[in-house]
């Protein structure tokens, strides 16, 4: 067990910045990386932290369940939390700092200004989660401004989020680089997610069909040359409809660079992304090729 006492835990933006300044870190410091998370960390988050630690000597992990990115009927209140375990994961994966602010510190009740993510946010998850990516962009932009890292690491699990944040960094001239880490999966293929803990044993058993379907569609495209995007989506839908009680939110084949829907696969620039509800739990996953 790695000693969690080696990690500096900061409870406010002010405290975090004071610590960084005291150690000689300047704005957008070349030695500093940020890994934003909502906590309840698992091996997917650990992969992001390990990647950041392989690139920079100082790695801040933020743990903040962002109220701005939850809709009124979503799971903000029941979102799982376990700080002690999170600190252990952070320490073992090589983080140096944890930024764990109070809700009122990052989202005071009088907050008014937001980052408007534009057209990319009107696709895929944006259609059923209005305002979600606006909330994500607003908070991540705040985290960037508080930490001022030169590198920020995100997972491809949330591909649309990462694509929107890359556009935000470009459009708002934020002086850092974003790097993406591949999706970490359970042995059977289910993408790790903090929300998997909501699943009943039966739903968990069914949920694997999401990744199985996506994987089969990618295999069809890559090894058998199926180029019809709609056929590929049908394969994913069929796998879910035939084997689960899940309700499909969307299964779409899109261009990776602008999330526009494809009729024909574009090698190297294609993503099939899906969101499926198992009971009240909404899972997302994707394959890119
Ligand atoms: P979250 O705590 O769910 O907001 O996720 C924080 C970061 O971890 C985001 O960049 C996610 O894309 C990433 N992430 C979550 N699950 C996984 C996973 N299974 N594999 C890789 N990255 C992940």
PDB file of C-alpha atoms and ligand atoms in Angstrom:
ATOM      1  CA  UNK A   1       0.000   0.000   0.000  1.00  0.00           C
ATOM      2  CA  UNK A   2       1.327   3.402  -0.964  1.00  0.00           C
ATOM      3  CA  UNK A   3       1.304   5.965   1.823  1.00  0.00           C
ATOM      4  CA  UNK A   4      -1.575   8.373   1.202  1.00  0.00           C
ATOM      5  CA  UNK A   5       0.083  10.888   3.525  1.00  0.00           C
ATOM      6  CA  UNK A   6       2.521  11.630   0.714  1.00  0.00           C
ATOM      7  CA  UNK A   7      -0.369  13.286  -1.161  1.00  0.00           C
ATOM      8  CA  UNK A   8      -1.172  16.931  -0.563  1.00  0.00           C
ATOM      9  CA  UNK A   9      -4.939  17.439  -0.246  1.00  0.00           C
ATOM     10  CA  UNK A  10      -6.195  20.977  -0.956  1.00  0.00           C
ATOM     11  CA  UNK A  11      -9.715  21.983   0.082  1.00  0.00           C
ATOM     12  CA  UNK A  12      -9.839  25.346  -1.759  1.00  0.00           C
ATOM     13  CA  UNK A  13      -8.565  26.945  -4.948  1.00  0.00           C
ATOM     14  CA  UNK A  14      -6.628  29.425  -2.851  1.00  0.00           C
ATOM     15  CA  UNK A  15      -4.857  26.680  -0.865  1.00  0.00           C
ATOM     16  CA  UNK A  16      -3.946  24.746  -4.008  1.00  0.00           C
ATOM     17  CA  UNK A  17      -2.509  27.809  -5.742  1.00  0.00           C
ATOM     18  CA  UNK A  18      -0.585  28.851  -2.631  1.00  0.00           C
ATOM     19  CA  UNK A  19       0.991  25.389  -2.427  1.00  0.00           C
ATOM     20  CA  UNK A  20       1.993  25.401  -6.095  1.00  0.00           C
ATOM     21  CA  UNK A  21       3.442  28.921  -5.866  1.00  0.00           C
ATOM     22  CA  UNK A  22       5.343  28.050  -2.674  1.00  0.00           C
ATOM     23  CA  UNK A  23       6.970  25.165  -4.543  1.00  0.00           C
ATOM     24  CA  UNK A  24       8.002  27.437  -7.420  1.00  0.00           C
ATOM     25  CA  UNK A  25       5.307  26.489  -9.925  1.00  0.00           C
ATOM     26  CA  UNK A  26       4.393  29.306 -12.305  1.00  0.00           C
ATOM     27  CA  UNK A  27       1.274  29.609 -14.479  1.00  0.00           C
ATOM     28  CA  UNK A  28       0.757  26.845 -17.068  1.00  0.00           C
ATOM     29  CA  UNK A  29       3.911  25.244 -15.725  1.00  0.00           C
ATOM     30  CA  UNK A  30       5.678  22.744 -17.998  1.00  0.00           C
ATOM     31  CA  UNK A  31       6.071  20.378 -15.004  1.00  0.00           C
ATOM     32  CA  UNK A  32       2.405  20.302 -14.024  1.00  0.00           C
ATOM     33  CA  UNK A  33      -0.451  18.020 -15.147  1.00  0.00           C
ATOM     34  CA  UNK A  34      -4.141  17.963 -14.195  1.00  0.00           C
ATOM     35  CA  UNK A  35      -6.507  14.976 -14.195  1.00  0.00           C
ATOM     36  CA  UNK A  36     -10.112  16.140 -13.637  1.00  0.00           C
ATOM     37  CA  UNK A  37     -12.453  13.549 -12.100  1.00  0.00           C
ATOM     38  CA  UNK A  38     -15.702  13.276 -10.165  1.00  0.00           C
ATOM     39  CA  UNK A  39     -14.181  10.791  -7.728  1.00  0.00           C
ATOM     40  CA  UNK A  40     -15.161   7.204  -6.838  1.00  0.00           C
ATOM     41  CA  UNK A  41     -11.978   6.370  -8.676  1.00  0.00           C
ATOM     42  CA  UNK A  42     -11.375   3.085 -10.477  1.00  0.00           C
ATOM     43  CA  UNK A  43      -8.712   1.597 -12.729  1.00  0.00           C
ATOM     44  CA  UNK A  44      -9.799   3.878 -15.609  1.00  0.00           C
ATOM     45  CA  UNK A  45      -9.020   6.975 -13.567  1.00  0.00           C
ATOM     46  CA  UNK A  46      -5.800   5.332 -12.356  1.00  0.00           C
ATOM     47  CA  UNK A  47      -4.695   4.883 -15.981  1.00  0.00           C
ATOM     48  CA  UNK A  48      -5.188   8.626 -16.559  1.00  0.00           C
ATOM     49  CA  UNK A  49      -3.182   9.466 -13.440  1.00  0.00           C
ATOM     50  CA  UNK A  50      -0.390   7.055 -14.391  1.00  0.00           C
ATOM     51  CA  UNK A  51      -0.255   8.598 -17.844  1.00  0.00           C
ATOM     52  CA  UNK A  52      -0.037  12.106 -16.357  1.00  0.00           C
ATOM     53  CA  UNK A  53       2.676  10.966 -13.917  1.00  0.00           C
ATOM     54  CA  UNK A  54       4.678   9.484 -16.781  1.00  0.00           C
ATOM     55  CA  UNK A  55       4.654  12.884 -18.485  1.00  0.00           C
ATOM     56  CA  UNK A  56       5.006  15.384 -15.598  1.00  0.00           C
ATOM     57  CA  UNK A  57       6.563  15.328 -12.128  1.00  0.00           C
ATOM     58  CA  UNK A  58       3.634  17.017 -10.417  1.00  0.00           C
ATOM     59  CA  UNK A  59       0.132  15.689 -10.973  1.00  0.00           C
ATOM     60  CA  UNK A  60      -3.001  17.277  -9.544  1.00  0.00           C
ATOM     61  CA  UNK A  61      -6.128  15.099  -9.492  1.00  0.00           C
ATOM     62  CA  UNK A  62      -9.302  17.114  -9.001  1.00  0.00           C
ATOM     63  CA  UNK A  63     -12.244  15.386  -7.334  1.00  0.00           C
ATOM     64  CA  UNK A  64     -15.419  17.355  -7.776  1.00  0.00           C
ATOM     65  CA  UNK A  65     -18.951  16.161  -8.439  1.00  0.00           C
ATOM     66  CA  UNK A  66     -19.901  19.058 -10.660  1.00  0.00           C
ATOM     67  CA  UNK A  67     -23.522  20.118 -10.062  1.00  0.00           C
ATOM     68  CA  UNK A  68     -23.520  22.189 -13.282  1.00  0.00           C
ATOM     69  CA  UNK A  69     -23.283  19.096 -15.473  1.00  0.00           C
ATOM     70  CA  UNK A  70     -26.204  17.206 -13.927  1.00  0.00           C
ATOM     71  CA  UNK A  71     -29.753  17.685 -15.192  1.00  0.00           C
ATOM     72  CA  UNK A  72     -32.652  18.120 -12.738  1.00  0.00           C
ATOM     73  CA  UNK A  73     -33.619  14.424 -12.904  1.00  0.00           C
ATOM     74  CA  UNK A  74     -30.111  13.008 -12.947  1.00  0.00           C
ATOM     75  CA  UNK A  75     -28.064  11.284 -10.256  1.00  0.00           C
ATOM     76  CA  UNK A  76     -26.261  14.217  -8.577  1.00  0.00           C
ATOM     77  CA  UNK A  77     -27.481  13.350  -5.078  1.00  0.00           C
ATOM     78  CA  UNK A  78     -26.789   9.631  -5.286  1.00  0.00           C
ATOM     79  CA  UNK A  79     -23.489   9.912  -7.204  1.00  0.00           C
ATOM     80  CA  UNK A  80     -21.111   7.536  -5.341  1.00  0.00           C
ATOM     81  CA  UNK A  81     -18.336   8.999  -3.171  1.00  0.00           C
ATOM     82  CA  UNK A  82     -15.406   7.463  -1.260  1.00  0.00           C
ATOM     83  CA  UNK A  83     -12.603   9.932  -0.565  1.00  0.00           C
ATOM     84  CA  UNK A  84     -10.430   7.539   1.443  1.00  0.00           C
ATOM     85  CA  UNK A  85     -10.361   5.009  -1.379  1.00  0.00           C
ATOM     86  CA  UNK A  86      -9.819   7.808  -3.924  1.00  0.00           C
ATOM     87  CA  UNK A  87      -6.728   9.037  -2.070  1.00  0.00           C
ATOM     88  CA  UNK A  88      -5.339   5.505  -2.096  1.00  0.00           C
ATOM     89  CA  UNK A  89      -5.896   5.206  -5.866  1.00  0.00           C
ATOM     90  CA  UNK A  90      -4.289   8.628  -6.414  1.00  0.00           C
ATOM     91  CA  UNK A  91      -1.249   7.744  -4.309  1.00  0.00           C
ATOM     92  CA  UNK A  92      -0.748   4.362  -5.969  1.00  0.00           C
ATOM     93  CA  UNK A  93      -1.069   5.808  -9.469  1.00  0.00           C
ATOM     94  CA  UNK A  94       1.485   8.548  -8.785  1.00  0.00           C
ATOM     95  CA  UNK A  95      -0.512  11.724  -8.128  1.00  0.00           C
ATOM     96  CA  UNK A  96       1.184  14.353  -5.949  1.00  0.00           C
ATOM     97  CA  UNK A  97      -1.850  16.521  -5.150  1.00  0.00           C
ATOM     98  CA  UNK A  98      -5.598  16.134  -4.784  1.00  0.00           C
ATOM     99  CA  UNK A  99      -7.823  19.148  -5.274  1.00  0.00           C
ATOM    100  CA  UNK A 100     -11.055  18.434  -3.405  1.00  0.00           C
ATOM    101  CA  UNK A 101     -12.917  21.730  -3.209  1.00  0.00           C
ATOM    102  CA  UNK A 102     -16.162  22.536  -1.449  1.00  0.00           C
ATOM    103  CA  UNK A 103     -19.153  22.777  -3.804  1.00  0.00           C
ATOM    104  CA  UNK A 104     -19.608  26.447  -2.897  1.00  0.00           C
ATOM    105  CA  UNK A 105     -15.963  27.167  -3.682  1.00  0.00           C
ATOM    106  CA  UNK A 106     -16.272  26.135  -7.331  1.00  0.00           C
ATOM    107  CA  UNK A 107     -19.953  26.738  -7.906  1.00  0.00           C
ATOM    108  CA  UNK A 108     -21.103  29.575  -5.624  1.00  0.00           C
ATOM    109  CA  UNK A 109     -24.825  30.305  -5.772  1.00  0.00           C
ATOM    110  CA  UNK A 110     -24.207  33.590  -7.632  1.00  0.00           C
ATOM    111  CA  UNK A 111     -22.240  32.025 -10.518  1.00  0.00           C
ATOM    112  CA  UNK A 112     -23.518  33.468 -13.819  1.00  0.00           C
ATOM    113  CA  UNK A 113     -20.901  33.277 -16.552  1.00  0.00           C
ATOM    114  CA  UNK A 114     -20.581  30.012 -18.473  1.00  0.00           C
ATOM    115  CA  UNK A 115     -18.680  28.532 -21.400  1.00  0.00           C
ATOM    116  CA  UNK A 116     -20.999  27.872 -24.347  1.00  0.00           C
ATOM    117  CA  UNK A 117     -19.794  24.729 -26.127  1.00  0.00           C
ATOM    118  CA  UNK A 118     -21.576  25.294 -29.467  1.00  0.00           C
ATOM    119  CA  UNK A 119     -22.644  22.749 -32.060  1.00  0.00           C
ATOM    120  CA  UNK A 120     -20.565  19.792 -30.858  1.00  0.00           C
ATOM    121  CA  UNK A 121     -22.718  19.778 -27.732  1.00  0.00           C
ATOM    122  CA  UNK A 122     -25.936  19.378 -29.730  1.00  0.00           C
ATOM    123  CA  UNK A 123     -25.045  15.844 -30.773  1.00  0.00           C
ATOM    124  CA  UNK A 124     -24.981  12.378 -29.135  1.00  0.00           C
ATOM    125  CA  UNK A 125     -25.278  12.809 -25.336  1.00  0.00           C
ATOM    126  CA  UNK A 126     -26.105  16.501 -25.753  1.00  0.00           C
ATOM    127  CA  UNK A 127     -29.526  15.627 -27.187  1.00  0.00           C
ATOM    128  CA  UNK A 128     -30.755  13.901 -24.032  1.00  0.00           C
ATOM    129  CA  UNK A 129     -28.618  15.890 -21.574  1.00  0.00           C
ATOM    130  CA  UNK A 130     -29.272  19.552 -22.429  1.00  0.00           C
ATOM    131  CA  UNK A 131     -26.816  21.865 -20.667  1.00  0.00           C
ATOM    132  CA  UNK A 132     -24.539  18.961 -19.700  1.00  0.00           C
ATOM    133  CA  UNK A 133     -21.530  19.989 -21.790  1.00  0.00           C
ATOM    134  CA  UNK A 134     -22.004  23.651 -20.928  1.00  0.00           C
ATOM    135  CA  UNK A 135     -21.632  22.584 -17.283  1.00  0.00           C
ATOM    136  CA  UNK A 136     -18.599  20.435 -18.101  1.00  0.00           C
ATOM    137  CA  UNK A 137     -16.865  23.204 -20.084  1.00  0.00           C
ATOM    138  CA  UNK A 138     -17.569  25.817 -17.435  1.00  0.00           C
ATOM    139  CA  UNK A 139     -16.112  23.725 -14.617  1.00  0.00           C
ATOM    140  CA  UNK A 140     -13.163  22.356 -16.577  1.00  0.00           C
ATOM    141  CA  UNK A 141     -12.295  25.885 -17.685  1.00  0.00           C
ATOM    142  CA  UNK A 142     -12.361  26.936 -14.031  1.00  0.00           C
ATOM    143  CA  UNK A 143     -10.140  23.984 -13.094  1.00  0.00           C
ATOM    144  CA  UNK A 144      -7.711  24.950 -15.859  1.00  0.00           C
ATOM    145  CA  UNK A 145      -7.586  28.524 -14.554  1.00  0.00           C
ATOM    146  CA  UNK A 146      -7.123  27.431 -10.939  1.00  0.00           C
ATOM    147  CA  UNK A 147      -4.438  24.789 -11.535  1.00  0.00           C
ATOM    148  CA  UNK A 148      -2.823  26.288 -14.671  1.00  0.00           C
ATOM    149  CA  UNK A 149      -1.319  22.984 -15.861  1.00  0.00           C
ATOM    150  CA  UNK A 150       0.525  22.517 -19.179  1.00  0.00           C
ATOM    151  CA  UNK A 151      -1.112  19.097 -19.641  1.00  0.00           C
ATOM    152  CA  UNK A 152      -4.639  17.880 -18.946  1.00  0.00           C
ATOM    153  CA  UNK A 153      -5.514  14.179 -19.283  1.00  0.00           C
ATOM    154  CA  UNK A 154      -8.964  12.840 -20.195  1.00  0.00           C
ATOM    155  CA  UNK A 155     -10.304   9.377 -21.016  1.00  0.00           C
ATOM    156  CA  UNK A 156     -11.686   8.280 -24.373  1.00  0.00           C
ATOM    157  CA  UNK A 157     -14.559   6.716 -22.417  1.00  0.00           C
ATOM    158  CA  UNK A 158     -16.149  10.189 -22.587  1.00  0.00           C
ATOM    159  CA  UNK A 159     -15.143  10.812 -26.188  1.00  0.00           C
ATOM    160  CA  UNK A 160     -17.631  13.600 -26.894  1.00  0.00           C
ATOM    161  CA  UNK A 161     -16.531  15.410 -23.741  1.00  0.00           C
ATOM    162  CA  UNK A 162     -12.894  15.176 -24.759  1.00  0.00           C
ATOM    163  CA  UNK A 163     -13.595  16.395 -28.295  1.00  0.00           C
ATOM    164  CA  UNK A 164     -15.553  19.380 -26.968  1.00  0.00           C
ATOM    165  CA  UNK A 165     -12.827  20.217 -24.434  1.00  0.00           C
ATOM    166  CA  UNK A 166     -10.155  20.078 -27.139  1.00  0.00           C
ATOM    167  CA  UNK A 167     -12.241  22.581 -29.123  1.00  0.00           C
ATOM    168  CA  UNK A 168     -12.632  24.768 -26.029  1.00  0.00           C
ATOM    169  CA  UNK A 169      -8.858  24.824 -25.512  1.00  0.00           C
ATOM    170  CA  UNK A 170      -8.361  25.764 -29.155  1.00  0.00           C
ATOM    171  CA  UNK A 171     -11.134  28.347 -29.403  1.00  0.00           C
ATOM    172  CA  UNK A 172     -10.344  30.030 -26.072  1.00  0.00           C
ATOM    173  CA  UNK A 173      -6.541  29.912 -26.534  1.00  0.00           C
ATOM    174  CA  UNK A 174      -5.987  28.022 -23.299  1.00  0.00           C
ATOM    175  CA  UNK A 175      -2.225  27.354 -23.171  1.00  0.00           C
ATOM    176  CA  UNK A 176      -2.229  23.634 -22.396  1.00  0.00           C
ATOM    177  CA  UNK A 177      -2.251  20.309 -24.205  1.00  0.00           C
ATOM    178  CA  UNK A 178      -4.946  17.662 -23.841  1.00  0.00           C
ATOM    179  CA  UNK A 179      -3.950  14.009 -24.049  1.00  0.00           C
ATOM    180  CA  UNK A 180      -6.447  11.142 -24.205  1.00  0.00           C
ATOM    181  CA  UNK A 181      -6.135   7.717 -22.585  1.00  0.00           C
ATOM    182  CA  UNK A 182      -7.758   4.578 -24.026  1.00  0.00           C
ATOM    183  CA  UNK A 183     -10.850   3.125 -22.340  1.00  0.00           C
ATOM    184  CA  UNK A 184     -10.077   0.722 -19.489  1.00  0.00           C
ATOM    185  CA  UNK A 185     -12.457  -2.257 -19.410  1.00  0.00           C
ATOM    186  CA  UNK A 186     -13.476  -5.130 -17.164  1.00  0.00           C
ATOM    187  CA  UNK A 187     -12.229  -8.580 -18.226  1.00  0.00           C
ATOM    188  CA  UNK A 188     -15.472  -9.190 -20.174  1.00  0.00           C
ATOM    189  CA  UNK A 189     -15.263  -5.841 -21.991  1.00  0.00           C
ATOM    190  CA  UNK A 190     -17.606  -3.590 -20.004  1.00  0.00           C
ATOM    191  CA  UNK A 191     -16.068  -0.107 -19.803  1.00  0.00           C
ATOM    192  CA  UNK A 192     -15.237   0.820 -16.211  1.00  0.00           C
ATOM    193  CA  UNK A 193     -17.491   3.548 -14.855  1.00  0.00           C
ATOM    194  CA  UNK A 194     -18.310   4.878 -11.404  1.00  0.00           C
ATOM    195  CA  UNK A 195     -21.958   4.368 -12.424  1.00  0.00           C
ATOM    196  CA  UNK A 196     -21.495   0.596 -12.861  1.00  0.00           C
ATOM    197  CA  UNK A 197     -22.012   0.338  -9.087  1.00  0.00           C
ATOM    198  CA  UNK A 198     -25.693   1.212  -9.642  1.00  0.00           C
ATOM    199  CA  UNK A 199     -26.273  -1.908 -11.764  1.00  0.00           C
ATOM    200  CA  UNK A 200     -28.054  -4.940 -10.347  1.00  0.00           C
ATOM    201  CA  UNK A 201     -26.347  -8.300 -10.943  1.00  0.00           C
ATOM    202  CA  UNK A 202     -28.762  -8.962 -13.799  1.00  0.00           C
ATOM    203  CA  UNK A 203     -28.197  -5.553 -15.405  1.00  0.00           C
ATOM    204  CA  UNK A 204     -24.442  -5.968 -15.001  1.00  0.00           C
ATOM    205  CA  UNK A 205     -24.608  -9.291 -16.842  1.00  0.00           C
ATOM    206  CA  UNK A 206     -26.637  -7.703 -19.655  1.00  0.00           C
ATOM    207  CA  UNK A 207     -24.534  -4.545 -19.876  1.00  0.00           C
ATOM    208  CA  UNK A 208     -21.597  -6.374 -21.429  1.00  0.00           C
ATOM    209  CA  UNK A 209     -23.589  -6.523 -24.677  1.00  0.00           C
ATOM    210  CA  UNK A 210     -22.919  -2.821 -25.188  1.00  0.00           C
ATOM    211  CA  UNK A 211     -19.181  -3.348 -25.590  1.00  0.00           C
ATOM    212  CA  UNK A 212     -19.685  -6.698 -27.361  1.00  0.00           C
ATOM    213  CA  UNK A 213     -21.895  -5.021 -29.967  1.00  0.00           C
ATOM    214  CA  UNK A 214     -19.518  -2.093 -30.469  1.00  0.00           C
ATOM    215  CA  UNK A 215     -16.590  -4.449 -30.781  1.00  0.00           C
ATOM    216  CA  UNK A 216     -18.386  -6.622 -33.314  1.00  0.00           C
ATOM    217  CA  UNK A 217     -19.266  -3.556 -35.396  1.00  0.00           C
ATOM    218  CA  UNK A 218     -15.656  -2.415 -35.386  1.00  0.00           C
ATOM    219  CA  UNK A 219     -14.463  -5.900 -36.384  1.00  0.00           C
ATOM    220  CA  UNK A 220     -16.959  -5.959 -39.245  1.00  0.00           C
ATOM    221  CA  UNK A 221     -15.674  -2.607 -40.462  1.00  0.00           C
ATOM    222  CA  UNK A 222     -11.979  -3.147 -39.947  1.00  0.00           C
ATOM    223  CA  UNK A 223     -11.493  -6.794 -40.877  1.00  0.00           C
ATOM    224  CA  UNK A 224     -14.422  -7.451 -43.201  1.00  0.00           C
ATOM    225  CA  UNK A 225     -14.589  -4.047 -44.841  1.00  0.00           C
ATOM    226  CA  UNK A 226     -18.228  -3.265 -44.022  1.00  0.00           C
ATOM    227  CA  UNK A 227     -18.442   0.438 -44.781  1.00  0.00           C
ATOM    228  CA  UNK A 228     -22.172   1.092 -44.380  1.00  0.00           C
ATOM    229  CA  UNK A 229     -22.423   3.095 -41.155  1.00  0.00           C
ATOM    230  CA  UNK A 230     -26.108   2.252 -40.711  1.00  0.00           C
ATOM    231  CA  UNK A 231     -25.443  -1.497 -40.977  1.00  0.00           C
ATOM    232  CA  UNK A 232     -22.779  -1.178 -38.303  1.00  0.00           C
ATOM    233  CA  UNK A 233     -25.150   0.687 -35.981  1.00  0.00           C
ATOM    234  CA  UNK A 234     -27.789  -2.015 -36.596  1.00  0.00           C
ATOM    235  CA  UNK A 235     -25.318  -4.646 -35.390  1.00  0.00           C
ATOM    236  CA  UNK A 236     -24.863  -2.771 -32.105  1.00  0.00           C
ATOM    237  CA  UNK A 237     -28.607  -2.168 -31.690  1.00  0.00           C
ATOM    238  CA  UNK A 238     -29.353  -5.828 -32.445  1.00  0.00           C
ATOM    239  CA  UNK A 239     -26.908  -7.031 -29.815  1.00  0.00           C
ATOM    240  CA  UNK A 240     -28.501  -4.811 -27.186  1.00  0.00           C
ATOM    241  CA  UNK A 241     -32.130  -5.404 -28.191  1.00  0.00           C
ATOM    242  CA  UNK A 242     -31.750  -9.184 -28.537  1.00  0.00           C
ATOM    243  CA  UNK A 243     -29.852  -9.787 -25.301  1.00  0.00           C
ATOM    244  CA  UNK A 244     -30.847  -7.128 -22.799  1.00  0.00           C
ATOM    245  CA  UNK A 245     -33.697  -5.195 -21.269  1.00  0.00           C
ATOM    246  CA  UNK A 246     -31.673  -2.001 -21.848  1.00  0.00           C
ATOM    247  CA  UNK A 247     -33.290   0.994 -23.529  1.00  0.00           C
ATOM    248  CA  UNK A 248     -31.174   2.514 -26.277  1.00  0.00           C
ATOM    249  CA  UNK A 249     -30.701   6.261 -26.019  1.00  0.00           C
ATOM    250  CA  UNK A 250     -28.602   6.381 -29.194  1.00  0.00           C
ATOM    251  CA  UNK A 251     -26.235   4.319 -31.318  1.00  0.00           C
ATOM    252  CA  UNK A 252     -24.536   6.535 -33.880  1.00  0.00           C
ATOM    253  CA  UNK A 253     -21.675   6.359 -36.305  1.00  0.00           C
ATOM    254  CA  UNK A 254     -20.010   9.776 -36.476  1.00  0.00           C
ATOM    255  CA  UNK A 255     -16.903  11.545 -37.686  1.00  0.00           C
ATOM    256  CA  UNK A 256     -14.413  11.677 -34.851  1.00  0.00           C
ATOM    257  CA  UNK A 257     -13.322  15.225 -35.657  1.00  0.00           C
ATOM    258  CA  UNK A 258     -16.706  16.964 -35.719  1.00  0.00           C
ATOM    259  CA  UNK A 259     -19.234  14.351 -34.512  1.00  0.00           C
ATOM    260  CA  UNK A 260     -21.291  14.656 -37.715  1.00  0.00           C
ATOM    261  CA  UNK A 261     -23.225  11.530 -38.642  1.00  0.00           C
ATOM    262  CA  UNK A 262     -21.680   9.292 -41.279  1.00  0.00           C
ATOM    263  CA  UNK A 263     -23.348   7.192 -43.962  1.00  0.00           C
ATOM    264  CA  UNK A 264     -20.052   5.594 -44.955  1.00  0.00           C
ATOM    265  CA  UNK A 265     -17.184   4.714 -42.648  1.00  0.00           C
ATOM    266  CA  UNK A 266     -14.183   7.044 -42.934  1.00  0.00           C
ATOM    267  CA  UNK A 267     -11.123   4.979 -41.971  1.00  0.00           C
ATOM    268  CA  UNK A 268      -9.160   6.671 -39.191  1.00  0.00           C
ATOM    269  CA  UNK A 269     -11.897   9.210 -38.468  1.00  0.00           C
ATOM    270  CA  UNK A 270     -14.862   7.082 -37.401  1.00  0.00           C
ATOM    271  CA  UNK A 271     -16.497   6.566 -34.036  1.00  0.00           C
ATOM    272  CA  UNK A 272     -19.489   4.435 -33.163  1.00  0.00           C
ATOM    273  CA  UNK A 273     -20.827   5.793 -29.898  1.00  0.00           C
ATOM    274  CA  UNK A 274     -23.712   4.469 -27.844  1.00  0.00           C
ATOM    275  CA  UNK A 275     -25.701   5.295 -24.729  1.00  0.00           C
ATOM    276  CA  UNK A 276     -28.028   2.718 -23.176  1.00  0.00           C
ATOM    277  CA  UNK A 277     -30.168   2.875 -20.061  1.00  0.00           C
ATOM    278  CA  UNK A 278     -30.298  -0.152 -17.794  1.00  0.00           C
ATOM    279  CA  UNK A 279     -33.075   0.720 -15.379  1.00  0.00           C
ATOM    280  CA  UNK A 280     -32.169   4.215 -14.178  1.00  0.00           C
ATOM    281  CA  UNK A 281     -28.474   3.791 -14.995  1.00  0.00           C
ATOM    282  CA  UNK A 282     -27.265   5.290 -18.247  1.00  0.00           C
ATOM    283  CA  UNK A 283     -24.065   3.782 -19.645  1.00  0.00           C
ATOM    284  CA  UNK A 284     -21.977   5.115 -22.532  1.00  0.00           C
ATOM    285  CA  UNK A 285     -19.271   3.474 -24.599  1.00  0.00           C
ATOM    286  CA  UNK A 286     -17.612   3.850 -27.987  1.00  0.00           C
ATOM    287  CA  UNK A 287     -15.163   2.383 -30.473  1.00  0.00           C
ATOM    288  CA  UNK A 288     -12.965   4.423 -32.803  1.00  0.00           C
ATOM    289  CA  UNK A 289     -11.282   3.255 -35.994  1.00  0.00           C
TER     290      UNK A 289
HETATM  291  P1  LIG B   1     -15.496  10.910 -14.305  1.00  0.00           P
HETATM  292  O1  LIG B   1     -14.947  10.770 -12.911  1.00  0.00           O
HETATM  293  O2  LIG B   1     -16.447   9.831 -14.684  1.00  0.00           O
HETATM  294  O3  LIG B   1     -15.976  12.295 -14.604  1.00  0.00           O
HETATM  295  O4  LIG B   1     -14.248  10.678 -15.261  1.00  0.00           O
HETATM  296  C1  LIG B   1     -13.066  11.417 -15.121  1.00  0.00           C
HETATM  297  C2  LIG B   1     -12.138  11.092 -16.254  1.00  0.00           C
HETATM  298  O5  LIG B   1     -11.858   9.700 -16.251  1.00  0.00           O
HETATM  299  C3  LIG B   1     -12.720  11.429 -17.627  1.00  0.00           C
HETATM  300  O6  LIG B   1     -11.690  11.956 -18.454  1.00  0.00           O
HETATM  301  C4  LIG B   1     -13.181  10.079 -18.122  1.00  0.00           C
HETATM  302  O7  LIG B   1     -13.200   9.977 -19.527  1.00  0.00           O
HETATM  303  C5  LIG B   1     -12.117   9.177 -17.535  1.00  0.00           C
HETATM  304  N1  LIG B   1     -12.612   7.797 -17.449  1.00  0.00           N
HETATM  305  C6  LIG B   1     -13.713   7.352 -16.804  1.00  0.00           C
HETATM  306  N2  LIG B   1     -13.859   6.023 -16.984  1.00  0.00           N
HETATM  307  C7  LIG B   1     -12.825   5.620 -17.767  1.00  0.00           C
HETATM  308  C8  LIG B   1     -12.419   4.358 -18.323  1.00  0.00           C
HETATM  309  N3  LIG B   1     -13.108   3.247 -18.117  1.00  0.00           N
HETATM  310  N4  LIG B   1     -11.298   4.342 -19.067  1.00  0.00           N
HETATM  311  C9  LIG B   1     -10.585   5.466 -19.308  1.00  0.00           C
HETATM  312  N5  LIG B   1     -10.921   6.678 -18.812  1.00  0.00           N
HETATM  313  C10 LIG B   1     -12.020   6.753 -18.059  1.00  0.00           C
END
